[in-house]
Coordinates of C-alpha atoms (C1' of nucleotides) in Angstrom, one line a residue:
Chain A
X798 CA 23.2 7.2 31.9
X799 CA 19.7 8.2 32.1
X800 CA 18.4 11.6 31.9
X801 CA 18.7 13.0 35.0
X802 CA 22.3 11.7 36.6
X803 CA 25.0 13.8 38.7
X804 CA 22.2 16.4 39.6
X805 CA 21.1 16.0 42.9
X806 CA 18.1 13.3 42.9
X807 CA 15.7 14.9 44.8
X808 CA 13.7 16.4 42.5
X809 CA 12.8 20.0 44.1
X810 CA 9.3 20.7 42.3
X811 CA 6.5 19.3 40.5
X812 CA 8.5 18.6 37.7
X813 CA 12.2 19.8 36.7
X814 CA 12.0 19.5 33.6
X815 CA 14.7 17.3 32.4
X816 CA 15.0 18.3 29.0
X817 CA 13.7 20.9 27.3
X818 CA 12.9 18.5 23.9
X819 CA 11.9 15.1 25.9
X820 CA 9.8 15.6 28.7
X821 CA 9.0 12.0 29.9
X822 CA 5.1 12.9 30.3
X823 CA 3.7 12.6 33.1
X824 CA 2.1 8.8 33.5
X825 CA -1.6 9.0 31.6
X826 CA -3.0 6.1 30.0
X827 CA -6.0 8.3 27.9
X828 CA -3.0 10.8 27.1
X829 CA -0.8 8.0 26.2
X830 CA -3.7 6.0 24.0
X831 CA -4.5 9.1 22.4
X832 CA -0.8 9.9 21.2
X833 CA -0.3 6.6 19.9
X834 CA -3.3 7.0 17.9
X835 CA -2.3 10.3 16.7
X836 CA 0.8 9.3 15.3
X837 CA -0.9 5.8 13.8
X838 CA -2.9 8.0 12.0
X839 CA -0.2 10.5 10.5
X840 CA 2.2 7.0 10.0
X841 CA -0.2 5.4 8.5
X842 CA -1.4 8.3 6.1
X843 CA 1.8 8.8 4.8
X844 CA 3.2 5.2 4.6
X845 CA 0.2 2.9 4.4
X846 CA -0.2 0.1 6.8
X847 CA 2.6 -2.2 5.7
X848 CA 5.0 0.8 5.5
X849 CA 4.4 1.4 9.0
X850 CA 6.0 -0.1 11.8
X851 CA 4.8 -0.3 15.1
X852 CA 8.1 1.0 16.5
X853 CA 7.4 3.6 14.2
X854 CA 4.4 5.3 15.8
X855 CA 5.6 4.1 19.6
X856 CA 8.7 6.6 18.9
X857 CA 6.7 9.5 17.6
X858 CA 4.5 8.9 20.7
X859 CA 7.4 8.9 22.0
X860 CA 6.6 5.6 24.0
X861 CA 7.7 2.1 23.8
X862 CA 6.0 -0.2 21.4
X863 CA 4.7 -2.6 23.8
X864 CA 2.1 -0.5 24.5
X865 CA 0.9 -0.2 21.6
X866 CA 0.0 -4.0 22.0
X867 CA -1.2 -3.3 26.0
X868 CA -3.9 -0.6 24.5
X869 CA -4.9 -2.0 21.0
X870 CA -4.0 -5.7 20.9
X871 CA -3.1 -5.7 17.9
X872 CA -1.3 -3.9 14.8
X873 CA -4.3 -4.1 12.9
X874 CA -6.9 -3.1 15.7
X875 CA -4.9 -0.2 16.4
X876 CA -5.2 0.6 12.6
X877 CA -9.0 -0.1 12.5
X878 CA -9.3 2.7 15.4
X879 CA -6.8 5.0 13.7
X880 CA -8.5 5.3 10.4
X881 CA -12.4 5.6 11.8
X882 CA -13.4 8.9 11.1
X883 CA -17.4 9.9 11.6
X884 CA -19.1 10.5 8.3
X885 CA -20.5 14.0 8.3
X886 CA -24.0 14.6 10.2
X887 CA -26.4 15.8 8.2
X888 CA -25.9 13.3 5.2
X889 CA -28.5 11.1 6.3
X890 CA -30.0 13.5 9.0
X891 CA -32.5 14.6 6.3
X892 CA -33.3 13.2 3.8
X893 CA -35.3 15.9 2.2
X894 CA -32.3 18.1 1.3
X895 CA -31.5 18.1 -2.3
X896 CA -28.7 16.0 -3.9
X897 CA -27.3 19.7 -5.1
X898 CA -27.0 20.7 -1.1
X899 CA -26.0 17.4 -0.1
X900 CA -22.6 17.5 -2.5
X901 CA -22.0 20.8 -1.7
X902 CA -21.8 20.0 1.9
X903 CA -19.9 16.9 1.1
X904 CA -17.3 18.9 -1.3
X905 CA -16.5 21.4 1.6
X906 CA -16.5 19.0 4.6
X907 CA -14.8 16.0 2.7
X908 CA -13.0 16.6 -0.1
X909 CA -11.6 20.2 0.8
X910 CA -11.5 19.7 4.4
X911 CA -8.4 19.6 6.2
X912 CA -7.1 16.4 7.1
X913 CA -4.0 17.3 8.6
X914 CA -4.1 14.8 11.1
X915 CA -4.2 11.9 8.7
X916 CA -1.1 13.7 7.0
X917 CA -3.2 15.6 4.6
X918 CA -5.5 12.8 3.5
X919 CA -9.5 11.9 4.2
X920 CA -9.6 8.4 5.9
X921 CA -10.9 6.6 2.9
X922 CA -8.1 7.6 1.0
X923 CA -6.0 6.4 3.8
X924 CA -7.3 3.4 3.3
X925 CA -7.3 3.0 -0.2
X926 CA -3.4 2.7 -0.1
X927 CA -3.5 -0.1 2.2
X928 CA -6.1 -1.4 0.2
X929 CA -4.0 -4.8 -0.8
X930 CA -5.2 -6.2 2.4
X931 CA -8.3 -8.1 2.5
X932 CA -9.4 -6.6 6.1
X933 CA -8.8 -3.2 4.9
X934 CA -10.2 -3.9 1.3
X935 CA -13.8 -4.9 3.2
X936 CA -13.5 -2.3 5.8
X937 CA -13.0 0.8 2.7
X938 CA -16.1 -1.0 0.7
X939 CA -18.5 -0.8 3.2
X940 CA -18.1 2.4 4.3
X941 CA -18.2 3.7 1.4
X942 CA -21.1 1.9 0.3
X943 CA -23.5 2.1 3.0
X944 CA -22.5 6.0 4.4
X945 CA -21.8 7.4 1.0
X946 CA -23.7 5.6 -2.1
X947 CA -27.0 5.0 -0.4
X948 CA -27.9 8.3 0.4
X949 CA -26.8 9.6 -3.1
X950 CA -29.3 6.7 -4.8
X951 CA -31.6 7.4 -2.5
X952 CA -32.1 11.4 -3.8
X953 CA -31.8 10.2 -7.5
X954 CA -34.8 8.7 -9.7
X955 CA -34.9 6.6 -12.7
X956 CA -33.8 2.7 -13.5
X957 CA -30.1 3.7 -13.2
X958 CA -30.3 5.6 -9.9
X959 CA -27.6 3.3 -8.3
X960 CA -25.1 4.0 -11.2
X961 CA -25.4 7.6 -11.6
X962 CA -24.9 7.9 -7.7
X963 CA -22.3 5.6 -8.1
X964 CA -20.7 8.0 -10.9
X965 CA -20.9 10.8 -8.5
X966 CA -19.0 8.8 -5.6
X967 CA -16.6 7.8 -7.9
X968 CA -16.2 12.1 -8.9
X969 CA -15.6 12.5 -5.2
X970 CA -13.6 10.2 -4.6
X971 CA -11.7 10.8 -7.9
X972 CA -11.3 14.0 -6.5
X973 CA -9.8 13.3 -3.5
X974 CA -7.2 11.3 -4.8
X975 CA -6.3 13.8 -7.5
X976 CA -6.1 16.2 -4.6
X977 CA -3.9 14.4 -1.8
X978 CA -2.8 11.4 -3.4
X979 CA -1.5 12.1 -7.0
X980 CA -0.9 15.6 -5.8
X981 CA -2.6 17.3 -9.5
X982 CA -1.5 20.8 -9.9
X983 CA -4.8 22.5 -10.7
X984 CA -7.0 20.4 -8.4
X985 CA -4.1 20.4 -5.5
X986 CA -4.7 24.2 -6.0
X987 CA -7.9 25.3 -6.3
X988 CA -10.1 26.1 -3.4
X989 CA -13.7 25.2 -2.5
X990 CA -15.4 27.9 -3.9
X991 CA -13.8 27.8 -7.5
X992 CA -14.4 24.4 -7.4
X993 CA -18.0 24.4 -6.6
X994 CA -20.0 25.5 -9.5
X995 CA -18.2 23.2 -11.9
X996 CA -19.1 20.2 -9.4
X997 CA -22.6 22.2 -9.6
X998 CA -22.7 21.4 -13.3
X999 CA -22.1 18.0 -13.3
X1000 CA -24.6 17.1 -10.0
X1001 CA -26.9 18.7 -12.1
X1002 CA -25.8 16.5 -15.9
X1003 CA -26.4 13.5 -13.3
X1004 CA -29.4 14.2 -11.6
X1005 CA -31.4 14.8 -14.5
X1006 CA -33.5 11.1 -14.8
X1007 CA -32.9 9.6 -18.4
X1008 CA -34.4 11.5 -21.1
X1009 CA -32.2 11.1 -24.3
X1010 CA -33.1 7.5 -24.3
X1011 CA -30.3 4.8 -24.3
Chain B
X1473 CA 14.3 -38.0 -6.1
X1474 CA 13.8 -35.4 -9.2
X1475 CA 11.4 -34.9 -11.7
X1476 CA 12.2 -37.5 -13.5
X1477 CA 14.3 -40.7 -12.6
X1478 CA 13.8 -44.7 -13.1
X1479 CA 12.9 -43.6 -16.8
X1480 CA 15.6 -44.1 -19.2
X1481 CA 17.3 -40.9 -19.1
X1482 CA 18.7 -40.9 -22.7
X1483 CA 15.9 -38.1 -24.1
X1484 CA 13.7 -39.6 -27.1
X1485 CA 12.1 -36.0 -28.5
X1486 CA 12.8 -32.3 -28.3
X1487 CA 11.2 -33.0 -24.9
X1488 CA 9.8 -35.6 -22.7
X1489 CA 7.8 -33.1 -20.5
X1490 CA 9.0 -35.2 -17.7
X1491 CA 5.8 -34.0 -15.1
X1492 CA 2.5 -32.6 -16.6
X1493 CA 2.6 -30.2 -13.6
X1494 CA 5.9 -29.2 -12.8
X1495 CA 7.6 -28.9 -16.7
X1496 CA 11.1 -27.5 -15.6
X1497 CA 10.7 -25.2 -18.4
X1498 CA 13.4 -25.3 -21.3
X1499 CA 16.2 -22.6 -20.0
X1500 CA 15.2 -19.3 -21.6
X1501 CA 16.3 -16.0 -20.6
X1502 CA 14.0 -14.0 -22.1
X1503 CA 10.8 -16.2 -21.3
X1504 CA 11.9 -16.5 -17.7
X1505 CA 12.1 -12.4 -17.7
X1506 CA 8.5 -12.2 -19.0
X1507 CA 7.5 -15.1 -16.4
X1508 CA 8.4 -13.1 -13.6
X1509 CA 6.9 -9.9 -15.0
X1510 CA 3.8 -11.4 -15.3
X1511 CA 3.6 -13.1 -12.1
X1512 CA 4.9 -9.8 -10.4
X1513 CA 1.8 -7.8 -12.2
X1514 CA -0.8 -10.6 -10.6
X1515 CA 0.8 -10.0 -7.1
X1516 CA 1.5 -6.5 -7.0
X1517 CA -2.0 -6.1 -8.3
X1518 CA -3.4 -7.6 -5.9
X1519 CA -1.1 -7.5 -2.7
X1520 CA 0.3 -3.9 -3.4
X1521 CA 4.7 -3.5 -3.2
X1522 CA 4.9 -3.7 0.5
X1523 CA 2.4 -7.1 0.6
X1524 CA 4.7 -8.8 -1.9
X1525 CA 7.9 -10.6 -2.0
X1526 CA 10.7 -11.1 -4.5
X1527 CA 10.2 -14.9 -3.3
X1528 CA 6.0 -15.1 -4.2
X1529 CA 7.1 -13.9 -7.6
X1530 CA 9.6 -16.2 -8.2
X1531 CA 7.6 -19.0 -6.9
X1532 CA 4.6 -18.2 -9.3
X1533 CA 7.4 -17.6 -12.3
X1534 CA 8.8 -20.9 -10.8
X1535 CA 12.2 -20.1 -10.7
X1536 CA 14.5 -19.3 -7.7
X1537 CA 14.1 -15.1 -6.0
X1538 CA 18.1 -14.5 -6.9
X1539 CA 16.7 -14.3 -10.4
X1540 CA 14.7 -11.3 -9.6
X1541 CA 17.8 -9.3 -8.7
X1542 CA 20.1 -10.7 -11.6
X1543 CA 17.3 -9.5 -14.0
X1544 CA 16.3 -6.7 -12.7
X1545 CA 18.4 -5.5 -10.6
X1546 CA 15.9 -4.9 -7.5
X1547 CA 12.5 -5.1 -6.2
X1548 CA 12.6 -1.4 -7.2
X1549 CA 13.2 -1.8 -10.5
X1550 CA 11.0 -4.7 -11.3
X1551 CA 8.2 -2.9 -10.1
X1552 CA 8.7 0.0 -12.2
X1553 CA 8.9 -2.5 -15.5
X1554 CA 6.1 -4.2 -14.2
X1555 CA 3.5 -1.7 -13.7
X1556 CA 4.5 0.2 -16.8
X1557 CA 1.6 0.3 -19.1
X1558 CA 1.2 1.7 -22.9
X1559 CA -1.2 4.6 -22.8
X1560 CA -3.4 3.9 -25.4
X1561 CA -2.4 5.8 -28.9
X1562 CA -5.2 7.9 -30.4
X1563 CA -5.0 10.1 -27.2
X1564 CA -2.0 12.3 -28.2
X1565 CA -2.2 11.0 -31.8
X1566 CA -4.5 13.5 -33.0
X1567 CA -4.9 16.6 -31.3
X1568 CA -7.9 17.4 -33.7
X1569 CA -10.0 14.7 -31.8
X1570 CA -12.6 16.1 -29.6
X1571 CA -12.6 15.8 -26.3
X1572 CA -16.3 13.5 -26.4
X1573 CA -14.6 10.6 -28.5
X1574 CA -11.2 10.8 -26.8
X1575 CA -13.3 10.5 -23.4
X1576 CA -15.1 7.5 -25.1
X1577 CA -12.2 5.6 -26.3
X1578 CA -10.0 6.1 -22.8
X1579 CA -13.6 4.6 -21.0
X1580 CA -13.9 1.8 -23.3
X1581 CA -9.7 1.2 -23.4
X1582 CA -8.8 2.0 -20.3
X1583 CA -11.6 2.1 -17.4
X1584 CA -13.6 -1.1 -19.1
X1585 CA -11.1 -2.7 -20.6
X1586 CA -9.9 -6.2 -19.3
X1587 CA -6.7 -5.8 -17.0
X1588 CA -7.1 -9.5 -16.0
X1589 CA -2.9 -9.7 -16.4
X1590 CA -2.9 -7.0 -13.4
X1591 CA -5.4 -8.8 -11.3
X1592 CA -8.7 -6.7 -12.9
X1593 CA -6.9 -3.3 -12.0
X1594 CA -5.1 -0.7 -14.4
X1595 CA -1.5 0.0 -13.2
X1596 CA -2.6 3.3 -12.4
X1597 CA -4.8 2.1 -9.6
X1598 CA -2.1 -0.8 -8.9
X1599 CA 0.2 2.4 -8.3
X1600 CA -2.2 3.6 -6.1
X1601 CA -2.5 0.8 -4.1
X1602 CA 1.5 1.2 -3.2
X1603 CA 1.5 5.2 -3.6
X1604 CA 3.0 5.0 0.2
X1605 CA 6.3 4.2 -1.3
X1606 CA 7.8 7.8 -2.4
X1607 CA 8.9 6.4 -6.1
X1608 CA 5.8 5.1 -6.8
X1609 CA 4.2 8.3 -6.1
X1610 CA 6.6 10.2 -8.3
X1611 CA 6.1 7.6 -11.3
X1612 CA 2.1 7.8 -10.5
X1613 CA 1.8 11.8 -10.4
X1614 CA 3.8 11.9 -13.6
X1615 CA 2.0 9.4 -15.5
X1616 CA -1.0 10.9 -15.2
X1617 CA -0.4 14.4 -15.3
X1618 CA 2.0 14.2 -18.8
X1619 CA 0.2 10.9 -20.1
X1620 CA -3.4 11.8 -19.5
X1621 CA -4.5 15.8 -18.2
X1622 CA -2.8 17.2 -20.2
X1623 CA -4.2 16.0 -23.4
X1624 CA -7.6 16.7 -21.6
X1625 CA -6.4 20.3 -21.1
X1626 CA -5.4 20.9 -24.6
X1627 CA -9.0 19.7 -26.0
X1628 CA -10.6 22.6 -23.6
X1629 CA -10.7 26.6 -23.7
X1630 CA -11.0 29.0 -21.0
X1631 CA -9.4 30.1 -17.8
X1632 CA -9.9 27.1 -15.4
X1633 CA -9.0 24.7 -18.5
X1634 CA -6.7 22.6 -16.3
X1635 CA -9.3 22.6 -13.6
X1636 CA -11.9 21.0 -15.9
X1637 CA -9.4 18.6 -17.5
X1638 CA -8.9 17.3 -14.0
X1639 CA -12.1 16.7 -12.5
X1640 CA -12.5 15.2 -15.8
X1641 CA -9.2 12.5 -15.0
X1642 CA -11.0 12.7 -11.4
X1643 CA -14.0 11.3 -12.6
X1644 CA -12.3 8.5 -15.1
X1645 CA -9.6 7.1 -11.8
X1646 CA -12.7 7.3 -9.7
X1647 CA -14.4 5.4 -12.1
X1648 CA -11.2 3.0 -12.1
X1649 CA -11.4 2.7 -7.9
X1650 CA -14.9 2.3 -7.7
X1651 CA -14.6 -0.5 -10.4
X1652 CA -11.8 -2.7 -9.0
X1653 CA -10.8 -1.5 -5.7
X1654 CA -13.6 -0.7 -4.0
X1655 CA -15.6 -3.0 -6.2
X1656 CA -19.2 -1.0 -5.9
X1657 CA -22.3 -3.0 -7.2
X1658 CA -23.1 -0.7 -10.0
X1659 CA -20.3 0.5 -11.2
X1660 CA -18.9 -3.1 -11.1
X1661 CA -21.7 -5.2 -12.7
X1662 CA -22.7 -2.2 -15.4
X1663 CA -21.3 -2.1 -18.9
X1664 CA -19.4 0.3 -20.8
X1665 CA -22.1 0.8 -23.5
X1666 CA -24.4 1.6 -20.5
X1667 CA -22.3 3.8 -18.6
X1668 CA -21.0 6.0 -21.5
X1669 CA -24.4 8.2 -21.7
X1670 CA -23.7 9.2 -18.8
X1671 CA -20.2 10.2 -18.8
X1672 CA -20.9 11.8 -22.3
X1673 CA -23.6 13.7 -20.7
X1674 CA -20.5 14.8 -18.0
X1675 CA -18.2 15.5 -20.5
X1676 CA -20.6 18.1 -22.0
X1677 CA -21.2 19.4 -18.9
X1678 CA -17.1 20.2 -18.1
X1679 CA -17.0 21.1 -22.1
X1680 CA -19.1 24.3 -22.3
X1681 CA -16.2 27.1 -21.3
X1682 CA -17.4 29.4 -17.9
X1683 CA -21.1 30.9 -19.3
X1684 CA -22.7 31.1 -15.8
X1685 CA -20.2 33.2 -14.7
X1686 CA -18.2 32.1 -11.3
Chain C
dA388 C1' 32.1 -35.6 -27.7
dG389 C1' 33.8 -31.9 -25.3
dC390 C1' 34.0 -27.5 -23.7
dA391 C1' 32.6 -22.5 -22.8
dT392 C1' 29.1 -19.9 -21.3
dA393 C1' 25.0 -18.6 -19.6
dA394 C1' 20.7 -20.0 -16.8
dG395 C1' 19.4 -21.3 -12.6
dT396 C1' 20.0 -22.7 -7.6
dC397 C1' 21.5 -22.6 -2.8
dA398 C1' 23.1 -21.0 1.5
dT399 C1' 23.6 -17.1 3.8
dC400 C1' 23.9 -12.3 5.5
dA401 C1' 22.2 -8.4 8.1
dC402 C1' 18.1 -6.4 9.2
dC403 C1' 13.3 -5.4 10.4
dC404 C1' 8.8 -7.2 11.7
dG405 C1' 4.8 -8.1 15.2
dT406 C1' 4.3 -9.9 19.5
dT407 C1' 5.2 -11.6 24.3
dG408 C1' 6.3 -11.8 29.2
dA409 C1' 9.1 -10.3 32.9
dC410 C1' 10.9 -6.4 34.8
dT411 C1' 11.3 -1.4 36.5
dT412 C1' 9.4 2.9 38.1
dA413 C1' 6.2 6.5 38.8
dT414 C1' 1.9 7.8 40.9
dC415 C1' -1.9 7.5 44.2
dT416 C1' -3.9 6.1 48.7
dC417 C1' -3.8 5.3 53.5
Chain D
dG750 C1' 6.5 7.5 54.5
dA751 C1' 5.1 2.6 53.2
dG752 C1' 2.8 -0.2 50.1
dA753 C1' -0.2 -1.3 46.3
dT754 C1' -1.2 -0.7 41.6
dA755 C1' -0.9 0.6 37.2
dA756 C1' 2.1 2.8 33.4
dG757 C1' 6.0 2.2 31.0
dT758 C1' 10.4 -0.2 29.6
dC759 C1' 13.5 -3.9 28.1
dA760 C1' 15.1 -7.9 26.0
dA761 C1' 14.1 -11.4 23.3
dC762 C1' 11.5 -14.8 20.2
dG763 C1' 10.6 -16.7 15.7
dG764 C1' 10.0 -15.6 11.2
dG765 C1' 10.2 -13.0 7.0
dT766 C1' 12.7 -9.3 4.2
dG767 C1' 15.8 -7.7 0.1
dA768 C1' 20.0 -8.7 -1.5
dT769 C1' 24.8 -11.1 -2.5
dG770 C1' 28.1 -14.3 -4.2
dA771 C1' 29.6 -18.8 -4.9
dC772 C1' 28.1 -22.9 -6.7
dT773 C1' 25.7 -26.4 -10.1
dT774 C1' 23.8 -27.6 -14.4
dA775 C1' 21.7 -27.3 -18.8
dT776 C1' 22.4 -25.5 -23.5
dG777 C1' 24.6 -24.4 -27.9
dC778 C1' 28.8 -24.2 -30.6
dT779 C1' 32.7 -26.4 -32.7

DNA sequence: AGCATAAGTCATCACCCGTTGACTTATCTC
DNA sequence: GAGATAAGTCAACGGGTGATGACTTATGCT
């Protein structure tokens, strides 16, 4: 039985409706490409990529999961597109603004942003749980290295420039994952503007160049 | 044709070793436990829960995959065991220790020391690697809330105490992740007596209670 | 030496995985 | 309305999964 039988066929309007809950959707390929990667990224947020089936993310589409392998060829490619997420303008746009202004920005537009639509989690962090493969492994060092960790070095001074920027990434980061993926109490809790001047105090321990010697 | 035919079979010693590479390995409970904990730290390490089967592990531990379950019980359960680490004594030992030494030690035991039996990664980022998996998330929050903040907390005063002790544990597990998982330059090649300047000069930063108001 | 017991193996189950190609059906154009 | 084309479905594949229970074999005791 499908889900219009014993009414008559002819279907009077644009669309009767079937069922209330499962519309079949009208035919659209973007619509279609775009739910499935919707759902790959929620899926994938919450379970990682192996805990993540493809049937999985065809069903919340609610389509079958061939197409998931018409549209993205792969498993993996459709991960690849699922977890891209642009790295805020304005990090590299200028590169006059202060590391202080930078992190701010970054703190609000990152870290406490909301990232509902990768079940609660920034991209990175997404990836960082499917981290045990390689492709995904390469994929969450780059970015991070070349979109994040440049552009800190690059407004620091001093012989250890790369590793204090590197200590701030890792805050950041550290941050996120206290946030979304340990789920810490305080952190989980706090908002963006009680957070900020304590963030404040430690941009500023790090951006000062070395002075107490070793 | 087995390890070891054609030879006279009548055993001269305590033990012929009857093939330099594949020693069948006297029968030992206990030793054959340990075997297959240590071969399921290396792969879990590196491959995460999902990326990893019971038969991997017993093929490393060289023994047949039903062992896992008769032992253990489960893939479950061998996890747990496997990923279940000491935290290093002195933290809670004494609560007179200040917050800059017990920062110290946990940097030099924990974040640089050598994890080589988990692949080069703390359980704790292990964890995070499989943190898709609900009882590894449980077992990760929990660890590091009772084992870890909370001893941070008690060493600091004032209102946003817990706050502080967390971007503290934000900064160490970022530290961690930057290290092994995403494997940054710095971070990766630099040494723990050249790093801990700079995380002391963090520490005092998040010690000094709220004096610049909000 | 012989036997009881535990240590280890083997075959197997039921299920889920990513992926493929052939099939069906809705939508758009003439 | 008929036909073409693309959107979506279906069934199946080969292989890997965790887990189970019956079987074999080495070890230690008497």
């Amino acid at each position: 039985m499908t889900y219009a039988d014993s009414m008559d066929t002819t279907a009077p309007g644009p669309r009767p409706a079937p069922a209330p809950g499962s519309a079949p959707r009208r035919r659209d390929k973007a619509a279609t490409r775009a739910a499935l990667l919707d759902a790959a990224r929620l899926r994938f947020g919450r379970h990682g990529y192996d805990g993540t089936g493809v049937r999985d993310i065809a069903a919340d589409a609610g389509v079958d999961a061939a197409l998931v392998f018409r549209y993205f060829g792969s498993k993996q490619r459709l991960y690849a597109e699922a977890v891209r997420a642009e790295v805020p303008a304005g990090l590299a746009a200028d590169r006059r603004r202060p590391l202080e202004e930078v992190t701010a920005d970054l703190l609000h537009d990152v870290v406490f942003a909301d990232w509902s639509a990768y079940d609660g989690e920034h991209p990175l962090l997404v990836m960082l749980r499917s981290s045990g493969r390689d492709h995904v492994r390469a994929q969450l060092r780059t970015r991070i290295c070349d979109d994040y960790l440049g552009e800190f070095a690059r407004r620091l001074d001093g012989p250890d420039a790369a590793l204090r920027a590197e200590l701030l990434g890792a805050l950041l980061l550290g941050m996120g994952v206290m946030r979304s993926l340990v789920g810490s109490p305080a952190l989980g809790e706090a908002s963006y503007e009680r957070t900020r001047p304590l963030v404040d105090r430690l941009v500023a321990a790090l951006a000062q160049a070395e002075e107490d010697g070793r």
